[in-house]
Amino acid sequence: MASMSAQSTSTIDPHLGDPQLTASVESVKDILATLRPNIPSYQRPYAWTAKNVTELVDDIRRFRPSGRYRIGTFILNHSAEDDSDHCSRRPRPNIVDGQQRYLSFALIAHALLSRASDLTDRFIEDLSTAVDGISIPRRRDDRTGHNLRANHDHLRTIVSRWSPDELNDFTEFFLNDCDVVVLRVRDLDAAFQMFDSQNTRGRPLFPTDLLKAHHLREFSRTDPSRDSVLEAVREWEQVPPAEINHVIAAVLFPIKQWTVNRPMPRDGFSSHDVDLFKGIREDAQGNGRYRWAHPVLLAKAAVDRFHSDNSTLLRHGVVDALDFPFQITQPVIDGEMFFRMVSHYVSEARRAGIAGDASSPGAEAGDDRDPRLAEVHKMLDAMPPGTGYRYVRELFDCLLMAYLDRFGWYDVEHAALFLARYAYLLRVHLQRVYPASVDIHARRGHDRIPDADGNLFADIVHALDPRSILDRPLPSVDEAGSEPLRRLYGLILDTAERDEETQREGIR
């Protein structure tokens, strides 16, 4: 994009006769004065902190000697569904990507104008025009308001330290020589596919962000209440993005693949796989009219009817809420049900101790773990570090979630130990464990492991009773490398277990 000229370019769909994509390079001054984007209520809160805006200001000052500074890309969607500016006949574009920088630009402009007495007249006029054109959304979340106020105060403190010459030099460069690539896309699906990086100072996009965008759009179509949509976003935002991505990409997605004997893609879960988490559209033209969708839709109707008929009893705690019977291998209903599904599996994962990367905030929520899994977690948490052990632990996590999805928490202590011993057979029999090793073991049993044939995921999803899984024999293990492995397979006893064994021997 850096080589793109300021002249707008477009591609035309010959079937529609309208521009589907226009791209232009626009100065910060023009963006603030004329863009006036609409930031939908379902967009994530304004999350930049004082550190982020300080880095942005520092970068602008550092690039000033270079003559120009390109500050990323904005992606806008122009469609009939956009919220319109009721003061004008011209519809306001929805901002798909770039809201964090747009709002930060607005705060910088306000901060600069706070020193109007030290600015030249033309900069005062430019900043005043820019400030008048700025569109800052009214949100009900405390986080956005807090960050906007804190960053505004911080930016005013920064510019208050500059000399008049520094102030005017920065203002001129910021308004006229800092620019942004603005992509205007009519097709919202295409806009979200282009949404491949978030802010220049933000985190990379996860494929789950594309799912969020898709299902929010479907939610808005099926439920006109903005409060309902906003509540779904609030619940989503309360979970760290990395945790949501881990649950979907490293737990639910592998289970979907392995259950039907499909190998995991080499690059893992990507934007090419998001359709697995799109499913039933409830409108008249959607695929909900097909028979395969009816069981899921009927289950949703039954749950909704129960809550409607018993709203008073539920409100007073007389009866318990009826949970939707989610199944990983069943299709998801687009929109609200996707967010309910994610909430369900995040909760299950936390309770099962499936937290993902140790650096994730969710990984530290040990209090959420079900105490019945404490002994197995104690053994697995003591395993040596290393990627091979991590790959096997992720396989165990998937097996445990598949079991919970099928049978709930019935006999979970026995199930967890059985599934851990099955997964860690890879560490017993292989010197090195790679993702391909895990993939083979998950789908058919690794050929280096005696008597470990068959697809345990497929067996679980088709089993009618947990005993048919838990009573099956496992390959015997007479020797295992590390002490935690030997403890897992009962080759080392804890002190209490050893005393109990000695006592039994004495009785004999």
XYZ file of C-alpha atoms in Angstrom:
508
model
C 0.000 0.000 0.000
C 2.924 2.333 0.605
C 3.339 2.944 -3.110
C -0.314 3.790 -3.717
C -0.903 7.287 -5.018
C -3.467 9.615 -3.568
C -5.678 9.066 -6.573
C -8.581 6.747 -5.867
C -8.614 3.403 -7.628
C -11.501 0.986 -7.908
C -12.481 -2.417 -9.178
C -15.871 -2.936 -10.796
C -18.036 -6.011 -10.621
C -19.407 -6.205 -14.199
C -22.561 -7.877 -12.944
C -23.432 -5.032 -10.606
C -22.096 -2.014 -12.426
C -21.123 -0.362 -9.123
C -17.684 0.033 -7.569
C -17.149 -2.788 -5.096
C -13.886 -1.426 -3.743
C -12.370 2.029 -3.779
C -8.993 2.762 -2.290
C -7.567 6.171 -1.559
C -4.834 7.768 0.493
C -6.207 10.575 2.652
C -4.568 12.991 5.054
C -5.460 13.025 8.722
C -6.945 16.498 8.207
C -9.344 15.244 5.523
C -10.207 12.131 7.505
C -11.155 14.083 10.618
C -12.994 16.836 8.749
C -14.963 14.833 6.191
C -14.970 11.101 6.911
C -17.481 11.106 9.788
C -17.621 7.295 10.078
C -20.229 5.483 12.090
C -18.736 3.190 14.736
C -21.355 0.462 15.274
C -22.327 -0.266 18.856
C -21.124 -3.848 18.486
C -17.531 -2.798 17.785
C -15.076 -3.581 20.546
C -14.510 -0.818 23.122
C -11.858 1.840 22.673
C -8.942 -0.011 24.237
C -5.898 2.158 23.632
C -4.075 3.285 26.747
C -1.735 6.178 27.501
C 1.144 3.959 26.395
C -0.425 3.431 22.953
C -1.151 7.109 22.271
C 2.303 8.094 23.542
C 3.882 5.683 21.076
C 1.725 7.096 18.273
C 2.801 10.667 19.067
C 6.439 9.589 19.333
C 6.229 7.848 15.950
C 4.726 10.944 14.319
C 7.529 13.113 15.710
C 10.155 10.578 14.674
C 8.911 10.388 11.069
C 8.576 14.173 10.606
C 12.077 14.548 9.100
C 11.117 11.918 6.490
C 8.450 14.205 5.044
C 5.480 11.784 5.200
C 4.119 9.105 7.496
C 1.596 6.452 6.475
C -0.388 5.389 9.568
C -2.042 2.146 8.572
C -5.356 1.400 6.887
C -9.008 2.150 7.526
C -11.615 -0.267 6.142
C -15.082 1.211 5.664
C -18.285 -0.443 4.548
C -20.849 1.488 2.536
C -24.140 -0.367 2.312
C -27.859 0.145 2.619
C -27.692 -1.244 6.148
C -25.372 1.505 7.390
C -26.687 3.770 10.098
C -27.441 7.096 8.441
C -26.611 10.545 9.658
C -30.101 11.923 10.123
C -28.804 15.475 9.685
C -27.754 14.636 6.133
C -29.003 12.539 3.273
C -25.546 11.067 2.864
C -25.156 7.730 4.661
C -22.273 7.448 7.075
C -19.947 4.510 6.425
C -19.461 1.889 9.093
C -15.852 1.600 10.179
C -14.795 -2.050 10.021
C -11.145 -1.535 10.924
C -9.340 1.536 12.219
C -11.594 2.829 14.977
C -8.796 2.790 17.576
C -6.609 5.064 15.461
C -9.517 7.250 14.341
C -10.499 8.009 17.917
C -6.855 8.547 18.866
C -6.472 11.027 15.985
C -9.519 12.843 17.337
C -8.009 13.046 20.822
C -4.729 14.405 19.436
C -6.636 17.106 17.520
C -8.520 18.110 20.677
C -5.277 18.212 22.667
C -3.553 20.399 20.063
C -6.486 22.797 19.994
C -6.212 23.197 23.764
C -3.120 25.310 23.012
C -4.843 27.522 20.463
C -3.071 30.629 21.793
C 0.258 29.201 20.584
C -0.977 27.999 17.179
C -0.963 29.922 13.913
C -4.346 31.005 12.608
C -4.465 28.477 9.763
C -3.818 25.586 12.134
C -6.519 26.839 14.487
C -8.930 26.896 11.550
C -7.877 23.429 10.339
C -8.122 21.907 13.817
C -11.474 23.577 14.497
C -12.862 22.184 11.241
C -11.446 18.760 12.079
C -12.878 18.770 15.594
C -16.298 19.818 14.282
C -16.271 16.839 11.915
C -15.169 14.255 14.454
C -17.668 11.529 15.263
C -17.148 9.994 18.708
C -19.640 7.243 19.558
C -21.737 7.192 22.686
C -21.205 3.834 24.307
C -22.601 2.370 27.467
C -19.440 0.572 28.474
C -17.276 2.213 31.123
C -14.049 1.119 29.456
C -14.440 3.325 26.361
C -15.326 6.436 28.323
C -12.529 5.897 30.814
C -9.877 5.386 28.129
C -11.049 8.368 26.071
C -10.881 10.691 29.076
C -7.571 9.309 30.343
C -5.897 9.522 26.936
C -7.230 13.026 26.303
C -5.786 14.241 29.610
C -2.498 12.470 28.904
C -2.196 14.002 25.425
C -2.889 17.484 26.780
C -0.074 16.955 29.256
C 2.285 15.912 26.451
C 1.571 18.898 24.181
C 1.724 21.316 27.114
C 5.469 20.639 27.334
C 6.224 21.664 23.753
C 7.507 25.033 22.667
C 5.299 27.006 20.230
C 7.604 26.012 17.349
C 7.431 22.323 18.286
C 3.660 22.591 18.588
C 3.178 24.160 15.145
C 5.663 21.837 13.447
C 3.910 18.777 14.889
C 0.450 20.119 13.984
C 1.410 20.772 10.369
C 2.967 17.331 9.929
C 0.124 15.554 11.745
C -2.660 17.190 9.729
C -1.117 17.431 6.267
C 1.693 14.885 5.978
C 0.345 11.940 7.975
C -2.030 9.872 5.885
C -4.044 6.682 5.946
C -5.044 4.205 3.255
C -8.855 4.245 3.207
C -10.548 1.202 1.683
C -14.260 1.558 0.996
C -15.928 -1.810 0.449
C -19.585 -2.331 -0.466
C -19.594 -6.060 0.310
C -19.391 -6.472 4.088
C -18.109 -10.044 3.822
C -15.256 -8.810 1.659
C -14.579 -6.042 4.161
C -14.142 -8.524 6.972
C -11.935 -10.756 4.828
C -9.670 -7.733 4.346
C -9.662 -7.308 8.086
C -6.322 -9.142 8.395
C -4.589 -6.909 10.882
C -6.058 -4.745 13.576
C -4.251 -1.585 14.669
C -0.614 -0.845 13.945
C -0.159 -0.859 17.713
C -2.813 -3.512 18.389
C -2.821 -7.296 18.425
C -2.983 -9.376 15.241
C -6.442 -10.479 14.242
C -7.530 -13.965 15.155
C -9.809 -15.887 12.776
C -12.295 -15.756 15.639
C -12.574 -11.987 15.070
C -13.959 -12.759 11.619
C -16.473 -15.106 13.216
C -17.457 -12.433 15.705
C -18.062 -9.954 12.885
C -20.113 -12.451 10.856
C -22.330 -13.506 13.736
C -22.849 -9.946 14.976
C -24.124 -9.071 11.532
C -26.477 -12.066 11.583
C -27.539 -11.187 15.131
C -28.416 -7.655 14.012
C -30.565 -9.061 11.223
C -32.546 -11.437 13.422
C -32.796 -9.266 16.550
C -33.459 -5.555 16.020
C -32.670 -4.789 19.671
C -29.306 -3.039 19.909
C -29.273 -3.778 23.638
C -29.205 -7.518 22.921
C -26.347 -7.111 20.462
C -24.431 -4.884 22.852
C -24.880 -7.390 25.675
C -23.428 -10.144 23.479
C -20.432 -7.935 22.736
C -19.948 -7.138 26.427
C -19.850 -10.829 27.319
C -17.426 -11.527 24.451
C -15.145 -8.664 25.528
C -15.000 -9.958 29.102
C -13.018 -12.972 27.874
C -9.415 -12.389 26.720
C -9.283 -12.687 22.902
C -6.455 -15.225 23.119
C -8.611 -17.438 25.337
C -11.548 -17.373 22.924
C -9.199 -18.109 20.063
C -7.632 -21.010 21.969
C -10.979 -22.617 22.787
C -12.162 -22.417 19.178
C -8.876 -22.938 17.320
C -7.092 -25.424 19.588
C -10.023 -27.336 21.115
C -13.298 -27.170 19.180
C -11.746 -27.078 15.711
C -9.479 -30.131 16.215
C -12.403 -32.074 17.690
C -14.503 -31.253 14.621
C -11.664 -32.382 12.360
C -10.615 -35.543 14.152
C -14.145 -36.790 14.833
C -14.701 -37.170 11.076
C -11.104 -38.341 10.494
C -9.963 -35.136 8.807
C -6.325 -34.152 9.415
C -5.455 -30.842 10.994
C -4.230 -28.229 8.479
C -0.511 -27.586 8.714
C -1.108 -23.944 9.659
C -3.852 -24.765 12.146
C -7.151 -22.906 12.314
C -7.241 -20.020 9.832
C -9.706 -17.775 8.045
C -10.179 -20.595 5.516
C -11.809 -22.718 8.237
C -14.252 -20.241 9.768
C -17.180 -21.655 7.785
C -17.126 -24.657 10.141
C -18.496 -22.278 12.774
C -21.163 -20.784 10.548
C -24.316 -22.755 10.096
C -28.038 -22.191 10.169
C -29.637 -18.943 9.035
C -33.088 -18.614 10.522
C -34.650 -16.304 7.927
C -37.046 -17.566 5.276
C -34.352 -17.683 2.612
C -31.804 -19.358 4.870
C -30.899 -23.020 5.148
C -33.039 -23.430 8.269
C -35.779 -24.772 6.019
C -33.790 -27.950 5.370
C -34.418 -31.043 7.496
C -30.841 -31.344 8.792
C -31.297 -27.992 10.553
C -34.629 -28.815 12.202
C -33.365 -30.649 15.342
C -31.172 -27.705 16.343
C -33.883 -25.135 15.624
C -36.461 -27.171 17.542
C -34.120 -27.401 20.531
C -33.665 -23.624 20.491
C -37.423 -23.085 20.231
C -38.002 -25.396 23.209
C -35.420 -23.606 25.355
C -36.755 -20.170 24.396
C -40.339 -21.278 25.089
C -39.355 -22.649 28.505
C -37.711 -19.357 29.479
C -40.665 -17.348 28.189
C -43.276 -19.465 29.990
C -41.307 -19.537 33.257
C -39.829 -16.035 33.297
C -41.293 -15.169 36.714
C -40.177 -18.436 38.310
C -36.712 -18.041 36.801
C -36.431 -14.468 38.034
C -37.165 -15.543 41.616
C -34.928 -18.606 41.470
C -37.783 -21.088 41.848
C -36.670 -23.092 38.813
C -33.300 -23.389 37.122
C -32.644 -22.066 33.652
C -32.757 -24.619 30.863
C -29.426 -24.773 29.053
C -29.304 -25.283 25.320
C -27.833 -28.751 24.584
C -24.788 -27.652 22.616
C -22.813 -30.324 20.781
C -19.477 -29.581 19.132
C -20.299 -31.652 16.070
C -23.735 -30.138 15.479
C -24.246 -27.050 13.282
C -24.447 -23.689 15.005
C -27.327 -21.272 14.525
C -25.896 -18.035 13.158
C -26.132 -14.926 15.290
C -26.964 -14.955 18.985
C -26.528 -18.721 19.384
C -22.893 -18.516 18.287
C -22.125 -16.191 21.197
C -24.036 -18.433 23.596
C -22.083 -21.405 22.267
C -18.726 -19.670 22.774
C -19.726 -18.659 26.305
C -20.707 -22.263 27.054
C -17.445 -23.785 25.839
C -15.264 -21.109 27.449
C -16.990 -21.932 30.739
C -16.524 -25.678 30.194
C -12.866 -25.185 29.253
C -12.157 -23.158 32.384
C -13.860 -25.718 34.574
C -11.882 -28.490 32.878
C -8.594 -26.604 33.256
C -8.203 -26.112 29.510
C -6.659 -22.671 29.590
C -4.299 -22.550 26.668
C -1.043 -20.622 26.845
C 0.194 -19.984 30.344
C 0.592 -16.313 29.563
C -3.106 -15.943 28.900
C -5.055 -14.313 31.740
C -7.527 -17.180 31.573
C -4.738 -19.651 32.199
C -4.289 -18.359 35.723
C -7.896 -18.932 36.698
C -7.091 -22.090 38.630
C -10.023 -21.487 40.968
C -12.353 -22.302 38.061
C -11.052 -25.865 37.827
C -13.365 -28.610 38.953
C -11.835 -30.210 42.084
C -12.560 -33.676 40.733
C -9.807 -33.105 38.177
C -7.230 -31.970 40.738
C -5.232 -35.207 40.841
C -4.929 -35.511 37.072
C -4.052 -31.828 36.724
C -1.396 -32.200 39.408
C 0.292 -34.973 37.424
C -0.007 -33.250 34.054
C 1.124 -29.856 35.351
C 4.295 -31.549 36.625
C 5.242 -32.822 33.170
C 8.529 -31.481 31.752
C 8.425 -28.330 29.624
C 8.869 -28.627 25.900
C 6.822 -28.515 22.741
C 6.312 -32.280 22.568
C 4.692 -32.376 25.993
C 2.624 -29.312 25.078
C 1.304 -30.993 21.927
C 0.268 -34.050 23.930
C -1.378 -31.904 26.607
C -3.432 -30.212 23.898
C -4.521 -33.636 22.641
C -5.625 -34.547 26.164
C -7.539 -31.255 26.411
C -9.408 -32.096 23.215
C -10.201 -35.633 24.359
C -11.483 -34.364 27.694
C -13.671 -31.720 26.044
C -15.055 -34.305 23.613
C -15.948 -36.559 26.560
C -17.580 -33.692 28.497
C -19.519 -32.668 25.415
C -20.932 -36.170 25.083
C -21.487 -37.268 28.680
C -21.173 -34.170 30.842
C -19.326 -34.533 34.128
C -20.289 -38.148 34.766
C -17.369 -40.098 36.331
C -15.012 -37.347 35.191
C -12.141 -38.423 37.502
C -11.956 -41.840 35.857
C -12.451 -40.352 32.403
C -9.684 -37.763 32.807
C -7.165 -40.370 33.966
C -8.089 -42.757 31.147
C -7.867 -40.023 28.488
C -4.584 -38.687 29.872
C -3.039 -42.155 29.757
C -4.252 -42.598 26.185
C -2.862 -39.234 25.034
C 0.499 -39.552 26.787
C 1.203 -42.907 25.154
C 2.846 -40.704 22.529
C 5.419 -39.557 25.080
C 6.019 -43.103 26.259
C 6.693 -44.591 22.820
C 8.102 -41.682 20.779
C 11.357 -39.859 21.446
C 10.089 -36.756 19.655
C 6.481 -35.671 19.297
C 5.407 -33.380 16.472
C 1.980 -32.018 15.502
C 1.830 -34.704 12.809
C 2.399 -37.369 15.489
C -0.547 -36.040 17.471
C -2.697 -35.852 14.346
C -2.035 -39.508 13.511
C -2.642 -40.688 17.079
C -5.885 -38.704 17.277
C -7.306 -40.127 14.058
C -6.242 -43.760 14.114
C -3.730 -44.448 16.862
C -0.046 -44.037 16.175
C 1.558 -47.055 14.508
C 4.478 -46.905 16.967
C 2.078 -47.609 19.834
C 1.079 -51.286 20.167
C -2.669 -51.988 20.257
C -3.587 -48.302 19.983
C -5.734 -48.437 16.885
C -8.977 -46.663 16.087
C -10.268 -43.120 16.369
C -11.122 -42.388 19.993
C -12.851 -39.115 19.060
C -15.211 -40.920 16.694
C -15.802 -43.620 19.305
C -16.726 -40.994 21.912
C -19.150 -39.127 19.662
C -20.956 -42.370 18.765
C -20.926 -43.950 22.237
C -24.251 -44.252 24.052
C -22.719 -44.963 27.467
C -19.422 -43.698 28.936
C -18.582 -47.201 30.163
C -18.080 -48.307 26.563
C -15.198 -45.830 26.432
C -13.787 -46.029 29.939
C -13.841 -49.820 30.275
C -11.759 -50.456 27.185
C -8.210 -51.713 27.790
C -5.213 -49.472 27.185
C -1.816 -50.701 25.967
C 0.273 -51.692 28.971
C 3.132 -49.420 30.014
C 6.031 -51.053 31.850
C 8.509 -48.195 31.572
C 8.133 -44.452 31.044
C 10.851 -41.847 30.818
C 10.174 -38.978 33.197
C 8.994 -39.294 36.773
C 5.663 -37.514 36.069
C 5.016 -40.002 33.264
C 5.766 -42.953 35.528
C 3.438 -41.473 38.124
C 0.677 -41.055 35.511
C 0.822 -44.747 34.615
C 0.987 -45.887 38.236
C 4.637 -46.908 38.086
C 5.400 -44.565 41.015
C 3.113 -44.268 44.018
C 2.669 -41.209 46.217
C 3.569 -41.619 49.904
C -0.064 -42.079 50.898
C -0.608 -44.602 48.121
C 2.588 -46.443 49.092
C 1.499 -46.641 52.750
C -1.896 -47.932 51.670
C -0.268 -50.555 49.442
C 2.053 -51.635 52.290
C -0.911 -51.955 54.622
C -2.721 -54.137 52.101
C 0.357 -56.350 51.758
C 0.477 -56.732 55.575
C -3.135 -57.834 55.684
C -2.381 -60.501 53.118
